[in-house]
Amino acid sequence: MNPRDELLEQRIAGLERRIAYLERIVKVSQILNSTLSLEPLLRIIIQSATELTHTEACSIMLLDKRTGELRFAHSIGEGSEGLRNVTVPLDNSIAGWIVRQGRPLLIRDAKTDPRWHPQVDEAIEFDTRSILGVPLKVKNEVIGVMELLNKIGDRGFSQDDIQIASTLAAQAAIAIENARLLAELQHAYDDLAELDQLKSNFVSIASHELRTPLAVILGYASFLREEVSGEAGEQLEIVLQSAMRLRSIIDDMVNLRHVDTGEVQLERDIFSMKDLITEVTSEFAQLARAKQQVMHLDLPDDPLKIDADRQKVYLVLANLLSNAIKFTPSRGRVQISAQKKGEEVWVSVMDTGIGIPQRDYNRIFDRFYQVEPTLTRRYEGMGLGLSIAKSMVELHNGRIWVESVVGKGSRFTVALPISPFRAVPVATS
Ligand code: ADP
């Protein structure tokens, strides 16, 4: 073969090696993108590393931050199964040097190197000759080392080998970091689930334990209120009001818990929405009168018959009405209107109150969300009413939304299907 052909052949062989290398890197990247399980990925990384660099063995060691030692995470080669419980110190070891320096190290004759740590070879009866070690880095922090052992043939490790090892070590580092993040996330989810359970238990015990004494207070206070007049009567009225507020908070908590645990079931009945609105409004008339507010009803002749859970719809309307009165200043106006719209009944509660900024239109339906931060609030409340109302409306396959102008007032609208069988659920706006 003439020298030109020989050169050409060498070049072709070099290019073929490069293609094989690139193919492996692409394959590792594909696997990295498609799986979050560490084991198969590390296996293919170290397998690729030994094949592409022509070495006898390869291992990945990870730094154990608590003990400050390196532990074998994965390895292939003779005796590698025995490495599971073997550790390597950071002091006086080649791997330790790589971790501390954060750069690759190439050693032709390991046993003559002063950093040589013979215990690993002794533990698994392996004979290390040459080593190529590269650090595993995550955001500039070294988390471990990948070592390739015993280059096959006479040539020794090349620059290409260092590049291959570095690229694969980078992939391994990403995989390890992903797995760590995933485990952390899982841990956080577990903690959250446990907290949620604790909260649920607490709410159920607390509400149960509070209800009985509260019923006694309410009973005696109402009885005495009838009997006593004058200043003592006014003071009793305050006791009664506070106890009723406490009861409504407990009811809110119990309702939410039932929504969470899926215990809420609809007890359907055909009733007149018009009658229900009249009933709720008369319950709140006294509250509005105390604030000298005008309450106006705008209802059609149609009784607005609907097949729904009357008590739950009552709860929705009571929440809306109580908010309208609460967030509207004295002498303001609150209006309730209702009409049939296609296969639905629409009920709107309008007020001339403080209004709600547009960015909060959706958030006010979240639990505990209040437009004004709790600590600076001028209004009472826990931020639960609307989230309960929304859950109840959605149980009926209905929708609830708000339109408002800050400083002018708000309009909350509830759209409920007249019959559950003709419900056309539409996403909430
Ligand atoms: P709460 O009234 O107990 O704070 P809600 O869930 O009923 O809780 O309401 C959440 C928040 O939405 C309220 O804190 C208030 O900021 C706002 N909001 C509700 N209704 C009105 C309304 N009619 N006018 C102005 N703001 C309202």
Tab-separated table of C-alpha atoms and ligand atoms in Angstrom:
chain	number	residue	atom	x	y	z
A	1	MET	CA	0.000	0.000	0.000
A	2	ASN	CA	1.440	3.355	-0.916
A	3	PRO	CA	1.898	5.973	1.826
A	4	ARG	CA	-1.007	8.108	0.509
A	5	ASP	CA	-3.459	5.218	0.717
A	6	GLU	CA	-2.183	4.361	4.170
A	7	LEU	CA	-2.765	7.913	5.346
A	8	LEU	CA	-6.230	7.863	3.849
A	9	GLU	CA	-7.057	4.617	5.587
A	10	GLN	CA	-5.846	5.978	8.911
A	11	ARG	CA	-8.045	9.025	8.467
A	12	ILE	CA	-11.059	6.887	7.626
A	13	ALA	CA	-10.437	4.735	10.713
A	14	GLY	CA	-10.180	7.888	12.826
A	15	LEU	CA	-13.443	9.203	11.424
A	16	GLU	CA	-15.145	5.866	12.050
A	17	ARG	CA	-14.061	5.973	15.681
A	18	ARG	CA	-15.402	9.469	15.988
A	19	ILE	CA	-18.766	8.476	14.493
A	20	ALA	CA	-19.007	5.539	16.893
A	21	TYR	CA	-18.247	7.915	19.753
A	22	LEU	CA	-20.849	10.444	18.646
A	23	GLU	CA	-23.413	7.697	18.176
A	24	ARG	CA	-22.859	6.573	21.759
A	25	ILE	CA	-23.144	10.101	23.121
A	26	VAL	CA	-26.418	10.609	21.236
A	27	LYS	CA	-27.725	7.304	22.586
A	28	VAL	CA	-26.808	8.218	26.154
A	29	SER	CA	-28.468	11.627	25.715
A	30	GLN	CA	-31.614	9.986	24.395
A	31	ILE	CA	-31.779	7.662	27.369
A	32	LEU	CA	-31.017	10.540	29.709
A	33	ASN	CA	-33.966	12.433	28.284
A	34	SER	CA	-36.338	9.528	28.400
A	35	THR	CA	-35.765	8.044	31.830
A	36	LEU	CA	-35.342	9.244	35.360
A	37	SER	CA	-34.163	5.933	36.727
A	38	LEU	CA	-30.515	6.115	37.502
A	39	GLU	CA	-29.389	2.506	37.396
A	40	PRO	CA	-29.838	1.719	33.675
A	41	LEU	CA	-28.417	5.061	32.732
A	42	LEU	CA	-25.233	4.725	34.763
A	43	ARG	CA	-24.841	1.200	33.406
A	44	ILE	CA	-24.924	2.374	29.811
A	45	ILE	CA	-22.642	5.313	30.563
A	46	ILE	CA	-19.866	3.227	32.042
A	47	GLN	CA	-20.321	0.509	29.457
A	48	SER	CA	-19.949	3.084	26.675
A	49	ALA	CA	-16.944	4.570	28.441
A	50	THR	CA	-15.032	1.252	28.604
A	51	GLU	CA	-15.865	0.322	25.030
A	52	LEU	CA	-15.012	3.681	23.503
A	53	THR	CA	-11.735	4.049	25.399
A	54	HIS	CA	-10.749	0.356	25.184
A	55	THR	CA	-10.338	-0.186	28.890
A	56	GLU	CA	-10.823	-3.177	31.175
A	57	ALA	CA	-12.955	-1.596	33.866
A	58	CYS	CA	-14.835	1.515	34.807
A	59	SER	CA	-16.383	2.778	38.015
A	60	ILE	CA	-18.313	5.750	39.287
A	61	MET	CA	-17.711	6.843	42.857
A	62	LEU	CA	-19.880	9.381	44.648
A	63	LEU	CA	-18.880	11.628	47.496
A	64	ASP	CA	-20.706	10.884	50.730
A	65	LYS	CA	-20.936	14.334	52.306
A	66	ARG	CA	-21.520	13.017	55.809
A	67	THR	CA	-18.438	10.792	56.005
A	68	GLY	CA	-16.290	12.681	53.498
A	69	GLU	CA	-15.500	9.405	51.730
A	70	LEU	CA	-16.062	8.158	48.197
A	71	ARG	CA	-18.454	5.250	47.669
A	72	PHE	CA	-18.767	3.057	44.593
A	73	ALA	CA	-22.107	3.800	42.922
A	74	HIS	CA	-21.638	1.710	39.805
A	75	SER	CA	-18.845	-0.254	38.190
A	76	ILE	CA	-18.060	-2.860	35.592
A	77	GLY	CA	-15.000	-5.040	35.237
A	78	GLU	CA	-13.562	-8.031	37.019
A	79	GLY	CA	-14.595	-8.300	40.680
A	80	SER	CA	-16.763	-5.178	40.500
A	81	GLU	CA	-19.616	-6.784	42.477
A	82	GLY	CA	-17.339	-6.768	45.526
A	83	LEU	CA	-17.053	-2.968	45.467
A	84	ARG	CA	-20.465	-2.243	46.954
A	85	ASN	CA	-19.223	-1.766	50.502
A	86	VAL	CA	-15.744	-0.447	49.709
A	87	THR	CA	-14.973	3.209	50.446
A	88	VAL	CA	-12.090	5.398	49.317
A	89	PRO	CA	-10.787	8.264	51.459
A	90	LEU	CA	-10.272	11.739	50.008
A	91	ASP	CA	-6.773	11.890	51.510
A	92	ASN	CA	-4.046	9.829	49.884
A	93	SER	CA	-6.069	8.512	46.975
A	94	ILE	CA	-6.119	9.270	43.257
A	95	ALA	CA	-9.908	9.630	43.241
A	96	GLY	CA	-9.689	11.991	46.252
A	97	TRP	CA	-7.150	14.132	44.405
A	98	ILE	CA	-9.511	14.414	41.401
A	99	VAL	CA	-12.410	15.451	43.650
A	100	ARG	CA	-10.309	18.080	45.430
A	101	GLN	CA	-8.726	19.488	42.261
A	102	GLY	CA	-11.864	19.173	40.132
A	103	ARG	CA	-9.904	18.161	37.007
A	104	PRO	CA	-9.021	14.999	35.033
A	105	LEU	CA	-5.963	12.926	35.908
A	106	LEU	CA	-4.108	10.462	33.721
A	107	ILE	CA	-1.697	7.961	35.299
A	108	ARG	CA	0.308	5.462	33.273
A	109	ASP	CA	1.560	3.384	36.176
A	110	ALA	CA	-0.777	3.673	39.136
A	111	LYS	CA	1.282	1.661	41.616
A	112	THR	CA	4.251	4.026	41.454
A	113	ASP	CA	2.091	7.080	42.117
A	114	PRO	CA	2.390	8.406	45.704
A	115	ARG	CA	-1.437	8.884	45.828
A	116	TRP	CA	-2.071	5.211	45.037
A	117	HIS	CA	-4.572	3.635	47.450
A	118	PRO	CA	-3.982	-0.146	47.141
A	119	GLN	CA	-6.860	-1.302	49.383
A	120	VAL	CA	-9.460	-1.407	46.586
A	121	ASP	CA	-7.378	-3.732	44.413
A	122	GLU	CA	-6.712	-5.895	47.446
A	123	ALA	CA	-10.424	-6.086	48.330
A	124	ILE	CA	-11.483	-7.403	44.943
A	125	GLU	CA	-8.225	-8.931	43.700
A	126	PHE	CA	-7.944	-6.618	40.734
A	127	ASP	CA	-4.705	-5.449	39.204
A	128	THR	CA	-4.789	-1.754	38.331
A	129	ARG	CA	-2.127	-0.553	35.906
A	130	SER	CA	-3.213	2.693	34.253
A	131	ILE	CA	-5.970	5.108	35.341
A	132	LEU	CA	-7.909	7.877	33.654
A	133	GLY	CA	-10.077	9.699	36.172
A	134	VAL	CA	-12.494	12.602	35.566
A	135	PRO	CA	-14.574	14.545	38.069
A	136	LEU	CA	-18.408	14.479	38.054
A	137	LYS	CA	-19.561	18.058	38.377
A	138	VAL	CA	-22.951	19.580	39.100
A	139	LYS	CA	-22.946	23.366	38.809
A	140	ASN	CA	-19.233	23.596	39.579
A	141	GLU	CA	-19.497	21.324	42.574
A	142	VAL	CA	-17.695	17.994	42.365
A	143	ILE	CA	-20.033	15.199	43.446
A	144	GLY	CA	-17.886	12.220	42.483
A	145	VAL	CA	-15.395	10.652	40.104
A	146	MET	CA	-15.481	8.379	37.071
A	147	GLU	CA	-12.400	6.199	36.680
A	148	LEU	CA	-11.375	4.144	33.657
A	149	LEU	CA	-8.834	1.454	34.400
A	150	ASN	CA	-6.201	-0.378	32.322
A	151	LYS	CA	-6.082	0.861	28.759
A	152	ILE	CA	-5.891	-2.184	26.460
A	153	GLY	CA	-2.911	-2.232	24.048
A	154	ASP	CA	0.422	-0.409	24.237
A	155	ARG	CA	-0.594	3.104	23.325
A	156	GLY	CA	-1.825	4.442	26.663
A	157	PHE	CA	-4.638	6.974	27.145
A	158	SER	CA	-5.015	9.712	24.529
A	159	GLN	CA	-6.568	13.204	24.461
A	160	ASP	CA	-9.579	11.602	22.740
A	161	ASP	CA	-10.029	9.308	25.737
A	162	ILE	CA	-10.013	12.260	28.118
A	163	GLN	CA	-12.668	13.956	26.003
A	164	ILE	CA	-14.848	10.836	25.843
A	165	ALA	CA	-14.568	10.284	29.596
A	166	SER	CA	-15.330	13.944	30.361
A	167	THR	CA	-18.427	14.016	28.143
A	168	LEU	CA	-19.802	10.798	29.608
A	169	ALA	CA	-18.994	11.948	33.150
A	170	ALA	CA	-21.008	15.119	32.486
A	171	GLN	CA	-23.976	12.997	31.391
A	172	ALA	CA	-23.648	10.828	34.491
A	173	ALA	CA	-23.557	13.928	36.704
A	174	ILE	CA	-26.805	15.227	35.154
A	175	ALA	CA	-28.475	11.847	35.629
A	176	ILE	CA	-27.385	11.672	39.260
A	177	GLU	CA	-28.568	15.230	39.918
A	178	ASN	CA	-31.947	14.516	38.261
A	179	ALA	CA	-32.407	11.439	40.399
A	180	ARG	CA	-31.519	13.404	43.524
A	181	LEU	CA	-33.995	16.186	42.659
A	182	LEU	CA	-36.682	13.617	41.942
A	183	ALA	CA	-36.104	11.934	45.294
A	184	GLU	CA	-36.241	15.318	47.025
A	185	LEU	CA	-39.501	16.154	45.254
A	186	GLN	CA	-40.984	12.816	46.210
A	187	HIS	CA	-39.951	13.441	49.792
A	188	ALA	CA	-41.596	16.881	49.739
A	189	TYR	CA	-44.792	15.364	48.307
A	190	ASP	CA	-44.821	12.721	51.024
A	191	ASP	CA	-44.352	15.383	53.714
A	192	LEU	CA	-47.141	17.431	52.191
A	193	ALA	CA	-49.498	14.478	52.070
A	194	GLU	CA	-48.719	13.728	55.706
A	195	LEU	CA	-49.333	17.356	56.696
A	196	ASP	CA	-52.576	17.372	54.781
A	197	GLN	CA	-53.698	14.280	56.633
A	198	LEU	CA	-52.740	15.857	59.967
A	199	LYS	CA	-54.634	19.019	59.065
A	200	SER	CA	-57.673	16.989	58.050
A	201	ASN	CA	-57.611	15.038	61.291
A	202	PHE	CA	-57.183	18.226	63.275
A	203	VAL	CA	-60.074	19.959	61.531
A	204	SER	CA	-62.331	16.987	62.044
A	205	ILE	CA	-61.471	16.592	65.740
A	206	ALA	CA	-61.503	20.334	66.470
A	207	SER	CA	-64.792	20.963	64.721
A	208	HIS	CA	-66.403	18.002	66.401
A	209	GLU	CA	-65.153	19.007	69.850
A	210	LEU	CA	-66.134	22.658	69.360
A	211	ARG	CA	-69.608	22.081	68.078
A	212	THR	CA	-71.110	20.649	71.258
A	213	PRO	CA	-70.046	23.376	73.730
A	214	LEU	CA	-70.914	25.994	71.126
A	215	ALA	CA	-74.426	24.617	70.785
A	216	VAL	CA	-74.794	24.935	74.569
A	217	ILE	CA	-73.571	28.563	74.519
A	218	LEU	CA	-75.913	29.417	71.653
A	219	GLY	CA	-78.856	27.755	73.375
A	220	TYR	CA	-78.413	29.525	76.711
A	221	ALA	CA	-77.514	32.875	75.135
A	222	SER	CA	-80.626	32.879	72.923
A	223	PHE	CA	-82.792	31.901	75.868
A	224	LEU	CA	-81.352	34.621	78.104
A	225	ARG	CA	-81.556	37.164	75.275
A	226	GLU	CA	-85.309	36.723	75.298
A	227	GLU	CA	-85.470	37.189	79.061
A	228	VAL	CA	-83.055	40.049	79.660
A	229	SER	CA	-83.363	43.648	78.476
A	230	GLY	CA	-81.315	46.857	78.823
A	231	GLU	CA	-77.512	46.921	78.842
A	232	ALA	CA	-77.216	43.272	79.843
A	233	GLY	CA	-79.428	42.411	76.873
A	234	GLU	CA	-77.116	44.277	74.490
A	235	GLN	CA	-74.111	42.493	75.919
A	236	LEU	CA	-75.878	39.172	75.478
A	237	GLU	CA	-76.591	40.103	71.884
A	238	ILE	CA	-72.834	40.484	71.323
A	239	VAL	CA	-72.203	37.060	72.893
A	240	LEU	CA	-74.843	35.602	70.620
A	241	GLN	CA	-73.407	37.235	67.486
A	242	SER	CA	-69.878	36.056	68.295
A	243	ALA	CA	-71.045	32.518	68.973
A	244	MET	CA	-72.903	32.504	65.649
A	245	ARG	CA	-69.791	33.695	63.846
A	246	LEU	CA	-67.808	30.931	65.466
A	247	ARG	CA	-70.395	28.422	64.328
A	248	SER	CA	-70.212	29.662	60.759
A	249	ILE	CA	-66.385	29.344	60.795
A	250	ILE	CA	-66.670	25.769	62.060
A	251	ASP	CA	-69.309	25.021	59.419
A	252	ASP	CA	-66.954	26.370	56.740
A	253	MET	CA	-64.148	24.135	57.941
A	254	VAL	CA	-66.388	21.091	58.044
A	255	ASN	CA	-67.758	21.829	54.576
A	256	LEU	CA	-64.260	22.141	53.138
A	257	ARG	CA	-63.197	18.924	54.735
A	258	HIS	CA	-66.159	17.154	53.228
A	259	VAL	CA	-65.256	18.529	49.805
A	260	ASP	CA	-61.663	17.311	50.262
A	261	THR	CA	-62.580	13.845	51.367
A	262	GLY	CA	-65.179	13.512	48.625
A	263	GLU	CA	-67.870	13.012	51.267
A	264	VAL	CA	-70.159	15.608	49.739
A	265	GLN	CA	-73.108	14.103	48.002
A	266	LEU	CA	-75.830	15.969	46.269
A	267	GLU	CA	-79.292	15.494	47.652
A	268	ARG	CA	-81.274	16.574	44.666
A	269	ASP	CA	-84.780	17.867	44.718
A	270	ILE	CA	-86.896	19.980	42.400
A	271	PHE	CA	-87.477	23.374	44.015
A	272	SER	CA	-88.145	26.993	43.111
A	273	MET	CA	-85.001	29.081	42.910
A	274	LYS	CA	-87.162	32.151	43.263
A	275	ASP	CA	-88.446	30.945	46.654
A	276	LEU	CA	-84.938	30.064	47.783
A	277	ILE	CA	-83.648	33.531	46.874
A	278	THR	CA	-86.509	35.157	48.784
A	279	GLU	CA	-85.721	32.988	51.796
A	280	VAL	CA	-81.973	33.754	51.817
A	281	THR	CA	-82.601	37.447	51.299
A	282	SER	CA	-84.986	37.686	54.223
A	283	GLU	CA	-82.396	35.980	56.445
A	284	PHE	CA	-79.894	38.702	55.603
A	285	ALA	CA	-82.327	41.615	55.667
A	286	GLN	CA	-81.544	42.471	59.269
A	287	LEU	CA	-77.791	42.574	58.571
A	288	ALA	CA	-78.296	44.929	55.598
A	289	ARG	CA	-80.690	47.091	57.599
A	290	ALA	CA	-78.080	47.481	60.335
A	291	LYS	CA	-75.773	48.995	57.689
A	292	GLN	CA	-78.627	51.061	56.247
A	293	GLN	CA	-78.151	49.303	52.936
A	294	VAL	CA	-80.893	48.972	50.366
A	295	MET	CA	-81.561	45.388	49.374
A	296	HIS	CA	-83.346	44.964	46.072
A	297	LEU	CA	-84.792	41.835	44.488
A	298	ASP	CA	-85.231	41.565	40.751
A	299	LEU	CA	-87.037	38.285	40.053
A	300	PRO	CA	-89.218	37.081	37.167
A	301	ASP	CA	-92.761	35.653	37.496
A	302	ASP	CA	-91.416	32.212	36.611
A	303	PRO	CA	-90.714	30.223	39.835
A	304	LEU	CA	-87.439	29.103	38.223
A	305	LYS	CA	-87.792	25.411	39.030
A	306	ILE	CA	-84.474	23.618	39.267
A	307	ASP	CA	-83.289	20.116	40.103
A	308	ALA	CA	-80.455	20.629	42.595
A	309	ASP	CA	-79.344	20.290	46.226
A	310	ARG	CA	-81.338	23.054	47.914
A	311	GLN	CA	-79.159	23.282	51.010
A	312	LYS	CA	-75.943	23.587	49.028
A	313	VAL	CA	-77.371	26.222	46.713
A	314	TYR	CA	-78.550	28.035	49.848
A	315	LEU	CA	-74.958	27.960	51.139
A	316	VAL	CA	-73.677	29.444	47.859
A	317	LEU	CA	-76.184	32.292	47.839
A	318	ALA	CA	-75.711	32.977	51.557
A	319	ASN	CA	-71.952	33.309	51.019
A	320	LEU	CA	-72.405	35.716	48.127
A	321	LEU	CA	-74.968	37.799	49.960
A	322	SER	CA	-72.991	37.966	53.166
A	323	ASN	CA	-69.918	39.131	51.185
A	324	ALA	CA	-71.943	41.724	49.281
A	325	ILE	CA	-73.208	43.229	52.565
A	326	LYS	CA	-69.793	42.973	54.216
A	327	PHE	CA	-67.810	44.626	51.422
A	328	THR	CA	-70.338	47.391	50.745
A	329	PRO	CA	-70.272	50.546	52.869
A	330	SER	CA	-73.263	51.882	54.818
A	331	ARG	CA	-76.086	53.185	52.659
A	332	GLY	CA	-74.875	51.137	49.719
A	333	ARG	CA	-77.048	48.923	47.563
A	334	VAL	CA	-77.209	45.147	47.194
A	335	GLN	CA	-79.279	43.596	44.434
A	336	ILE	CA	-80.153	39.979	43.672
A	337	SER	CA	-81.511	39.053	40.288
A	338	ALA	CA	-82.312	35.739	38.647
A	339	GLN	CA	-83.396	34.567	35.226
A	340	LYS	CA	-83.668	31.498	33.058
A	341	LYS	CA	-80.990	31.336	30.357
A	342	GLY	CA	-81.378	28.412	27.987
A	343	GLU	CA	-81.004	25.252	30.051
A	344	GLU	CA	-79.641	27.155	33.042
A	345	VAL	CA	-80.762	29.451	35.836
A	346	TRP	CA	-78.495	32.459	36.387
A	347	VAL	CA	-78.456	34.198	39.760
A	348	SER	CA	-76.494	37.442	40.187
A	349	VAL	CA	-75.593	39.212	43.408
A	350	MET	CA	-74.558	42.824	42.771
A	351	ASP	CA	-73.272	45.391	45.203
A	352	THR	CA	-71.979	48.954	45.215
A	353	GLY	CA	-69.032	47.977	47.414
A	354	ILE	CA	-65.257	48.254	47.300
A	355	GLY	CA	-64.877	46.106	44.158
A	356	ILE	CA	-62.200	43.580	43.207
A	357	PRO	CA	-59.154	44.201	40.965
A	358	GLN	CA	-59.242	42.154	37.751
A	359	ARG	CA	-56.029	40.263	38.603
A	360	ASP	CA	-57.884	38.744	41.595
A	361	TYR	CA	-60.979	37.568	39.713
A	362	ASN	CA	-59.844	33.929	39.812
A	363	ARG	CA	-57.757	33.977	42.952
A	364	ILE	CA	-60.604	35.021	45.268
A	365	PHE	CA	-62.059	31.551	44.675
A	366	ASP	CA	-58.902	29.957	46.110
A	367	ARG	CA	-58.830	28.888	49.732
A	368	PHE	CA	-57.762	31.516	52.239
A	369	TYR	CA	-57.235	34.092	49.503
A	370	GLN	CA	-58.276	37.593	50.460
A	371	VAL	CA	-57.687	40.698	48.365
A	372	GLU	CA	-56.474	42.596	51.408
A	373	PRO	CA	-53.710	40.874	53.354
A	374	THR	CA	-55.073	39.353	56.586
A	375	LEU	CA	-53.017	41.515	58.924
A	376	THR	CA	-54.188	44.836	57.516
A	377	ARG	CA	-57.776	43.825	56.870
A	378	ARG	CA	-60.727	45.934	57.771
A	379	TYR	CA	-63.165	43.078	57.200
A	380	GLU	CA	-63.742	39.873	59.109
A	381	GLY	CA	-63.435	36.522	57.386
A	382	MET	CA	-61.166	33.608	56.663
A	383	GLY	CA	-61.160	33.603	52.884
A	384	LEU	CA	-63.048	30.318	52.659
A	385	GLY	CA	-66.587	31.310	51.638
A	386	LEU	CA	-65.999	31.679	47.906
A	387	SER	CA	-63.916	28.530	47.613
A	388	ILE	CA	-66.724	26.570	49.265
A	389	ALA	CA	-69.271	28.262	47.013
A	390	LYS	CA	-67.222	27.333	43.946
A	391	SER	CA	-66.926	23.681	45.026
A	392	MET	CA	-70.671	23.480	45.598
A	393	VAL	CA	-71.457	25.074	42.235
A	394	GLU	CA	-69.052	22.747	40.435
A	395	LEU	CA	-70.622	19.717	42.093
A	396	HIS	CA	-73.753	20.769	40.211
A	397	ASN	CA	-71.767	21.148	36.968
A	398	GLY	CA	-72.355	24.867	37.193
A	399	ARG	CA	-70.126	27.936	36.955
A	400	ILE	CA	-69.450	30.936	39.148
A	401	TRP	CA	-67.599	34.111	38.204
A	402	VAL	CA	-67.192	37.746	39.091
A	403	GLU	CA	-67.135	41.054	37.225
A	404	SER	CA	-66.172	44.140	39.132
A	405	VAL	CA	-64.972	47.729	39.069
A	406	VAL	CA	-62.735	48.772	41.940
A	407	GLY	CA	-64.433	51.433	44.056
A	408	LYS	CA	-67.763	50.957	42.288
A	409	GLY	CA	-68.969	47.439	43.038
A	410	SER	CA	-69.054	43.773	42.069
A	411	ARG	CA	-71.374	41.329	40.413
A	412	PHE	CA	-71.081	37.621	41.221
A	413	THR	CA	-72.996	35.293	38.919
A	414	VAL	CA	-73.859	31.639	39.436
A	415	ALA	CA	-75.060	29.581	36.467
A	416	LEU	CA	-76.669	26.250	37.381
A	417	PRO	CA	-78.109	23.659	34.996
A	418	ILE	CA	-81.866	23.311	35.458
A	419	SER	CA	-81.667	19.553	35.188
A	420	PRO	CA	-78.565	17.440	35.855
A	421	PHE	CA	-79.250	15.379	32.741
A	422	ARG	CA	-79.203	18.368	30.482
A	423	ALA	CA	-76.088	19.871	32.050
A	424	VAL	CA	-73.597	21.335	29.615
A	425	PRO	CA	-70.448	21.815	31.670
A	426	VAL	CA	-68.327	24.736	30.492
A	427	ALA	CA	-64.922	25.651	31.894
A	428	THR	CA	-65.008	28.423	34.504
A	429	SER	CA	-63.925	31.743	33.052
B	1	ADP	P1	-63.884	36.103	53.280
B	1	ADP	O1	-65.045	36.963	52.884
B	1	ADP	O2	-64.157	35.279	54.477
B	1	ADP	O3	-62.597	36.850	53.381
B	1	ADP	P2	-64.354	34.774	50.725
B	1	ADP	O4	-63.757	33.504	50.181
B	1	ADP	O5	-65.829	34.818	50.840
B	1	ADP	O6	-63.650	35.021	52.127
B	1	ADP	O7	-63.866	35.960	49.828
B	1	ADP	C1	-62.500	36.062	49.474
B	1	ADP	C2	-62.103	37.498	49.231
B	1	ADP	O8	-62.734	37.980	48.037
B	1	ADP	C3	-62.550	38.456	50.315
B	1	ADP	O9	-61.648	38.477	51.398
B	1	ADP	C4	-62.545	39.772	49.555
B	1	ADP	O10	-61.212	40.271	49.460
B	1	ADP	C5	-63.015	39.371	48.167
B	1	ADP	N1	-64.480	39.560	48.010
B	1	ADP	C6	-65.433	38.598	48.059
B	1	ADP	N2	-66.652	39.123	47.826
B	1	ADP	C7	-66.469	40.454	47.616
B	1	ADP	C8	-67.336	41.555	47.307
B	1	ADP	N3	-68.650	41.391	47.169
B	1	ADP	N4	-66.771	42.769	47.148
B	1	ADP	C9	-65.448	42.952	47.294
B	1	ADP	N5	-64.581	41.970	47.576
B	1	ADP	C10	-65.065	40.732	47.735
